[in-house]
PDB file of C-alpha atoms in Angstrom:
ATOM      1  CA  MET A 177       0.051  16.042   1.270  1.00 87.00           C
ATOM      2  CA  GLU A 178      -3.411  15.112   0.050  1.00 87.00           C
ATOM      3  CA  ALA A 179      -2.880  17.333  -2.999  1.00 90.00           C
ATOM      4  CA  THR A 180       0.428  15.569  -3.673  1.00 88.00           C
ATOM      5  CA  VAL A 181      -1.191  12.133  -3.407  1.00 86.00           C
ATOM      6  CA  ALA A 182      -4.084  13.200  -5.644  1.00 89.00           C
ATOM      7  CA  SER A 183      -1.635  14.548  -8.205  1.00 90.00           C
ATOM      8  CA  LEU A 184       0.426  11.340  -8.140  1.00 87.00           C
ATOM      9  CA  VAL A 185      -2.731   9.279  -8.680  1.00 86.00           C
ATOM     10  CA  GLU A 186      -4.127  11.504 -11.423  1.00 90.00           C
ATOM     11  CA  HIS A 187      -0.981  12.645 -13.260  1.00 90.00           C
ATOM     12  CA  GLY A 188       1.711  10.195 -12.181  1.00 87.00           C
ATOM     13  CA  TRP A 189       5.238  11.026 -11.161  1.00 85.00           C
ATOM     14  CA  ALA A 190       6.030  12.969 -14.307  1.00 86.00           C
ATOM     15  CA  GLY A 191       2.987  15.232 -13.956  1.00 88.00           C
ATOM     16  CA  THR A 192       3.380  15.910 -10.254  1.00 88.00           C
ATOM     17  CA  THR A 193       5.212  19.204 -10.037  1.00 89.00           C
ATOM     18  CA  THR A 194       5.531  21.506  -7.064  1.00 90.00           C
ATOM     19  CA  THR A 195       3.578  24.182  -8.962  1.00 90.00           C
ATOM     20  CA  ALA A 196       0.739  21.788  -9.786  1.00 90.00           C
ATOM     21  CA  VAL A 197       0.572  20.570  -6.183  1.00 91.00           C
ATOM     22  CA  ALA A 198       0.515  24.142  -4.816  1.00 91.00           C
ATOM     23  CA  GLN A 199      -2.337  25.026  -7.175  1.00 92.00           C
ATOM     24  CA  ARG A 200      -4.256  21.879  -6.283  1.00 92.00           C
ATOM     25  CA  ALA A 201      -3.779  22.537  -2.559  1.00 91.00           C
ATOM     26  CA  GLY A 202      -4.876  26.141  -2.937  1.00 92.00           C
ATOM     27  CA  VAL A 203      -1.673  27.587  -1.501  1.00 92.00           C
ATOM     28  CA  SER A 204       0.681  30.135  -2.939  1.00 91.00           C
ATOM     29  CA  ARG A 205       3.861  29.036  -4.639  1.00 87.00           C
ATOM     30  CA  GLY A 206       5.761  30.942  -1.926  1.00 89.00           C
ATOM     31  CA  ALA A 207       4.005  29.021   0.863  1.00 89.00           C
ATOM     32  CA  GLN A 208       4.705  25.746  -0.889  1.00 87.00           C
ATOM     33  CA  LEU A 209       8.370  26.650  -1.364  1.00 88.00           C
ATOM     34  CA  HIS A 210       8.647  27.678   2.274  1.00 89.00           C
ATOM     35  CA  HIS A 211       7.568  24.231   3.461  1.00 89.00           C
ATOM     36  CA  TYR A 212       9.006  22.148   0.610  1.00 89.00           C
ATOM     37  CA  PRO A 213      11.709  24.019  -1.323  1.00 88.00           C
ATOM     38  CA  THR A 214      12.279  21.181  -3.785  1.00 85.00           C
ATOM     39  CA  ARG A 215      10.233  18.512  -5.506  1.00 83.00           C
ATOM     40  CA  ALA A 216      12.316  15.881  -3.732  1.00 77.00           C
ATOM     41  CA  GLU A 217      11.459  17.326  -0.301  1.00 83.00           C
ATOM     42  CA  LEU A 218       7.773  17.477  -1.208  1.00 87.00           C
ATOM     43  CA  VAL A 219       7.797  13.898  -2.450  1.00 78.00           C
ATOM     44  CA  ILE A 220       9.746  12.627   0.573  1.00 77.00           C
ATOM     45  CA  ALA A 221       7.112  14.190   2.823  1.00 85.00           C
ATOM     46  CA  ALA A 222       4.450  12.566   0.657  1.00 80.00           C
ATOM     47  CA  VAL A 223       6.181   9.181   1.014  1.00 74.00           C
ATOM     48  CA  GLN A 224       5.955   9.473   4.792  1.00 81.00           C
ATOM     49  CA  TYR A 225       2.335  10.621   4.603  1.00 83.00           C
ATOM     50  CA  ILE A 226       1.355   7.803   2.243  1.00 78.00           C
ATOM     51  CA  GLY A 227       3.058   5.223   4.446  1.00 76.00           C
ATOM     52  CA  ALA A 228       1.180   6.334   7.540  1.00 83.00           C
ATOM     53  CA  ALA A 229      -2.078   6.619   5.598  1.00 81.00           C
ATOM     54  CA  ARG A 230      -1.750   3.102   4.155  1.00 77.00           C
ATOM     55  CA  ILE A 231      -1.310   1.584   7.614  1.00 81.00           C
ATOM     56  CA  ALA A 232      -4.167   3.699   8.999  1.00 84.00           C
ATOM     57  CA  GLU A 233      -6.380   2.547   6.109  1.00 80.00           C
ATOM     58  CA  ILE A 234      -5.721  -1.116   6.953  1.00 81.00           C
ATOM     59  CA  ARG A 235      -6.417  -0.526  10.651  1.00 83.00           C
ATOM     60  CA  GLU A 236      -9.624   1.376   9.911  1.00 84.00           C
ATOM     61  CA  GLN A 237     -10.985  -1.238   7.528  1.00 82.00           C
ATOM     62  CA  ALA A 238     -10.032  -4.043   9.932  1.00 83.00           C
ATOM     63  CA  THR A 239     -12.618  -2.885  12.452  1.00 85.00           C
ATOM     64  CA  ASP A 240     -15.427  -4.135  10.177  1.00 84.00           C
ATOM     65  CA  LEU A 241     -14.061  -7.644   9.617  1.00 88.00           C
ATOM     66  CA  PRO A 242     -16.257 -10.602  10.574  1.00 91.00           C
ATOM     67  CA  THR A 243     -15.221 -13.341  12.939  1.00 88.00           C
ATOM     68  CA  GLY A 244     -15.510 -17.052  12.266  1.00 88.00           C
ATOM     69  CA  PRO A 245     -14.994 -19.026   9.063  1.00 86.00           C
ATOM     70  CA  ALA A 246     -15.450 -16.054   6.714  1.00 92.00           C
ATOM     71  CA  ARG A 247     -12.697 -14.013   8.352  1.00 94.00           C
ATOM     72  CA  THR A 248      -9.766 -15.115   6.177  1.00 95.00           C
ATOM     73  CA  ALA A 249     -11.603 -14.286   2.953  1.00 96.00           C
ATOM     74  CA  ALA A 250     -12.682 -10.936   4.429  1.00 95.00           C
ATOM     75  CA  VAL A 251      -9.093 -10.099   5.457  1.00 95.00           C
ATOM     76  CA  LEU A 252      -7.850 -10.918   1.948  1.00 96.00           C
ATOM     77  CA  ASP A 253     -10.612  -8.841   0.370  1.00 94.00           C
ATOM     78  CA  MET A 254      -9.786  -5.891   2.629  1.00 90.00           C
ATOM     79  CA  LEU A 255      -6.078  -6.106   1.796  1.00 92.00           C
ATOM     80  CA  ALA A 256      -6.927  -6.310  -1.916  1.00 93.00           C
ATOM     81  CA  ARG A 257      -9.049  -3.151  -1.635  1.00 88.00           C
ATOM     82  CA  VAL A 258      -6.068  -1.369  -0.085  1.00 86.00           C
ATOM     83  CA  CYS A 259      -3.824  -2.581  -2.937  1.00 89.00           C
ATOM     84  CA  THR A 260      -6.218  -1.379  -5.611  1.00 89.00           C
ATOM     85  CA  GLY A 261      -6.950   1.992  -4.030  1.00 86.00           C
ATOM     86  CA  PRO A 262      -5.541   5.468  -4.565  1.00 85.00           C
ATOM     87  CA  LEU A 263      -2.905   5.298  -1.815  1.00 82.00           C
ATOM     88  CA  PHE A 264      -1.433   2.179  -3.409  1.00 86.00           C
ATOM     89  CA  HIS A 265      -1.462   3.861  -6.828  1.00 87.00           C
ATOM     90  CA  ALA A 266       0.354   6.897  -5.399  1.00 85.00           C
ATOM     91  CA  ALA A 267       2.872   4.598  -3.708  1.00 85.00           C
ATOM     92  CA  LEU A 268       3.512   2.863  -7.039  1.00 88.00           C
ATOM     93  CA  GLU A 269       4.339   6.191  -8.633  1.00 87.00           C
ATOM     94  CA  LEU A 270       6.873   6.806  -5.879  1.00 87.00           C
ATOM     95  CA  TRP A 271       8.356   3.313  -6.249  1.00 89.00           C
ATOM     96  CA  THR A 272       8.793   3.975  -9.946  1.00 89.00           C
ATOM     97  CA  ALA A 273      10.475   7.300  -9.252  1.00 88.00           C
ATOM     98  CA  ALA A 274      12.664   5.683  -6.589  1.00 90.00           C
ATOM     99  CA  ARG A 275      14.040   3.273  -9.155  1.00 91.00           C
ATOM    100  CA  THR A 276      16.012   6.077 -10.827  1.00 92.00           C
ATOM    101  CA  ASP A 277      16.014   9.003  -8.349  1.00 88.00           C
ATOM    102  CA  PRO A 278      18.488   8.441  -5.492  1.00 90.00           C
ATOM    103  CA  ASP A 279      16.864  11.045  -3.198  1.00 84.00           C
ATOM    104  CA  VAL A 280      13.428   9.503  -3.566  1.00 85.00           C
ATOM    105  CA  ARG A 281      14.924   6.014  -3.222  1.00 90.00           C
ATOM    106  CA  ALA A 282      16.658   7.009   0.011  1.00 88.00           C
ATOM    107  CA  ALA A 283      13.260   7.957   1.445  1.00 83.00           C
ATOM    108  CA  VAL A 284      11.136   5.199  -0.077  1.00 85.00           C
ATOM    109  CA  VAL A 285      13.247   2.120   0.705  1.00 91.00           C
ATOM    110  CA  PRO A 286      13.391   2.476   4.510  1.00 89.00           C
ATOM    111  CA  LEU A 287       9.762   3.567   4.708  1.00 84.00           C
ATOM    112  CA  GLU A 288       8.608   0.618   2.618  1.00 85.00           C
ATOM    113  CA  ALA A 289      10.541  -1.669   4.965  1.00 90.00           C
ATOM    114  CA  VAL A 290       8.584  -0.234   7.897  1.00 86.00           C
ATOM    115  CA  ILE A 291       5.295  -0.494   5.994  1.00 84.00           C
ATOM    116  CA  GLY A 292       6.130  -4.059   4.981  1.00 88.00           C
ATOM    117  CA  ARG A 293       6.857  -5.106   8.559  1.00 91.00           C
ATOM    118  CA  GLU A 294       3.727  -3.385   9.866  1.00 88.00           C
ATOM    119  CA  SER A 295       1.557  -4.857   7.090  1.00 88.00           C
ATOM    120  CA  HIS A 296       2.922  -8.307   7.892  1.00 94.00           C
ATOM    121  CA  ARG A 297       2.338  -7.824  11.629  1.00 93.00           C
ATOM    122  CA  LEU A 298      -1.212  -6.566  11.074  1.00 91.00           C
ATOM    123  CA  THR A 299      -1.995  -9.433   8.711  1.00 94.00           C
ATOM    124  CA  VAL A 300      -0.738 -11.972  11.249  1.00 96.00           C
ATOM    125  CA  GLU A 301      -2.905 -10.310  13.875  1.00 93.00           C
ATOM    126  CA  LEU A 302      -5.999 -10.094  11.662  1.00 93.00           C
ATOM    127  CA  LEU A 303      -5.691 -13.739  10.619  1.00 95.00           C
ATOM    128  CA  GLY A 304      -4.955 -14.903  14.155  1.00 94.00           C
ATOM    129  CA  ALA A 305      -1.919 -16.661  12.713  1.00 95.00           C
ATOM    130  CA  ASP A 306       0.637 -18.397  14.926  1.00 95.00           C
ATOM    131  CA  GLU A 307       4.026 -17.633  13.414  1.00 95.00           C
ATOM    132  CA  SER A 308       5.739 -20.095  15.732  1.00 95.00           C
ATOM    133  CA  ARG A 309       4.293 -22.850  13.521  1.00 94.00           C
ATOM    134  CA  PRO A 310       6.472 -23.884  10.569  1.00 94.00           C
ATOM    135  CA  GLY A 311       5.517 -22.241   7.293  1.00 94.00           C
ATOM    136  CA  VAL A 312       3.078 -19.701   8.751  1.00 95.00           C
ATOM    137  CA  ARG A 313       5.366 -16.684   8.406  1.00 96.00           C
ATOM    138  CA  GLU A 314       6.039 -17.621   4.799  1.00 96.00           C
ATOM    139  CA  ALA A 315       2.325 -18.119   4.093  1.00 96.00           C
ATOM    140  CA  VAL A 316       1.529 -14.648   5.411  1.00 97.00           C
ATOM    141  CA  GLN A 317       4.284 -13.114   3.281  1.00 96.00           C
ATOM    142  CA  GLN A 318       3.120 -15.070   0.227  1.00 96.00           C
ATOM    143  CA  THR A 319      -0.339 -13.646   0.856  1.00 97.00           C
ATOM    144  CA  LEU A 320       0.913 -10.074   0.953  1.00 96.00           C
ATOM    145  CA  ASP A 321       3.027 -10.598  -2.182  1.00 96.00           C
ATOM    146  CA  LEU A 322       0.071 -12.184  -4.001  1.00 96.00           C
ATOM    147  CA  ILE A 323      -2.209  -9.294  -3.110  1.00 95.00           C
ATOM    148  CA  ARG A 324       0.370  -6.703  -4.165  1.00 94.00           C
ATOM    149  CA  GLY A 325       0.708  -8.496  -7.507  1.00 94.00           C
ATOM    150  CA  LEU A 326      -3.062  -8.550  -7.938  1.00 94.00           C
ATOM    151  CA  GLY A 327      -3.069  -4.827  -7.215  1.00 92.00           C
ATOM    152  CA  LEU A 328      -0.547  -4.321 -10.008  1.00 91.00           C
ATOM    153  CA  ALA A 329      -2.642  -6.414 -12.404  1.00 90.00           C
ATOM    154  CA  ASP A 330      -5.634  -4.190 -11.644  1.00 89.00           C
ATOM    155  CA  LEU A 331      -3.838  -1.044 -12.842  1.00 86.00           C
ATOM    156  CA  LEU A 332      -4.476  -1.565 -16.532  1.00 86.00           C
ATOM    157  CA  THR A 333      -7.819  -3.362 -16.570  1.00 86.00           C
ATOM    158  CA  ASP A 334     -10.616  -4.088 -14.136  1.00 85.00           C
ATOM    159  CA  ASP A 335      -9.399  -7.363 -12.748  1.00 83.00           C
ATOM    160  CA  GLY A 336     -12.013  -7.659  -9.998  1.00 87.00           C
ATOM    161  CA  ALA A 337     -13.696 -10.917 -11.007  1.00 90.00           C
ATOM    162  CA  ARG A 338     -10.409 -12.786 -11.460  1.00 91.00           C
ATOM    163  CA  ARG A 339      -8.999 -11.280  -8.254  1.00 92.00           C
ATOM    164  CA  ARG A 340     -12.054 -12.341  -6.218  1.00 93.00           C
ATOM    165  CA  ALA A 341     -11.848 -15.908  -7.555  1.00 95.00           C
ATOM    166  CA  LEU A 342      -8.109 -16.172  -6.861  1.00 95.00           C
ATOM    167  CA  LEU A 343      -8.500 -14.764  -3.356  1.00 96.00           C
ATOM    168  CA  ALA A 344     -11.380 -17.124  -2.545  1.00 96.00           C
ATOM    169  CA  ASP A 345      -9.192 -20.048  -3.580  1.00 96.00           C
ATOM    170  CA  TRP A 346      -6.187 -18.664  -1.691  1.00 97.00           C
ATOM    171  CA  ALA A 347      -8.324 -18.180   1.449  1.00 97.00           C
ATOM    172  CA  ARG A 348      -9.049 -21.928   1.472  1.00 96.00           C
ATOM    173  CA  HIS A 349      -5.359 -22.756   1.052  1.00 95.00           C
ATOM    174  CA  LEU A 350      -4.381 -20.221   3.669  1.00 96.00           C
ATOM    175  CA  ASP A 351      -6.890 -21.520   6.201  1.00 95.00           C
ATOM    176  CA  ALA A 352      -5.472 -25.035   5.704  1.00 94.00           C
ATOM    177  CA  ARG A 353      -1.906 -23.774   6.022  1.00 93.00           C
ATOM    178  CA  LEU A 354      -2.637 -21.685   9.103  1.00 92.00           C
ATOM    179  CA  GLY A 355      -4.663 -24.448  10.706  1.00 85.00           C
ATOM    180  CA  SER A 356      -7.736 -22.184  10.886  1.00 62.00           C
TER     181      SER A 356
END
């Protein structure tokens, strides 16, 4: 799976073939075909792997977050790092493929729903947000959508300075909205 992710990041969907992944993983073509007879099966397994890895990455990075007034900005920065990292880039390749490949779409759409719910839940938890308050659920979702968009903007150029400034401003708005 790591070879598949690395191939997606380096070569994109079009360049990620079962042969290339087998070579990168250091396994024979026969072994690869035994476990994943088709590209679709390999990619579907990769979708599941990437989903679990993305959630694990958020949980792992969350252990180093500060408490107190700097927490919101730190949570946003951590989420932005996830959305500018290699797992996010690999996921984007799969989203692109899912747009036109029904087999990949059938695997990606339900998994992304699970990842979306878990990302939202983790963000609520990390921010200490009270979703029973009006507008809080929407503010958390706006945050996740903003960060995903900033991750997309970072694909073509280094957008770090602009992203940091936007997230610092959004952290102030979010703190006010959440009542932090």
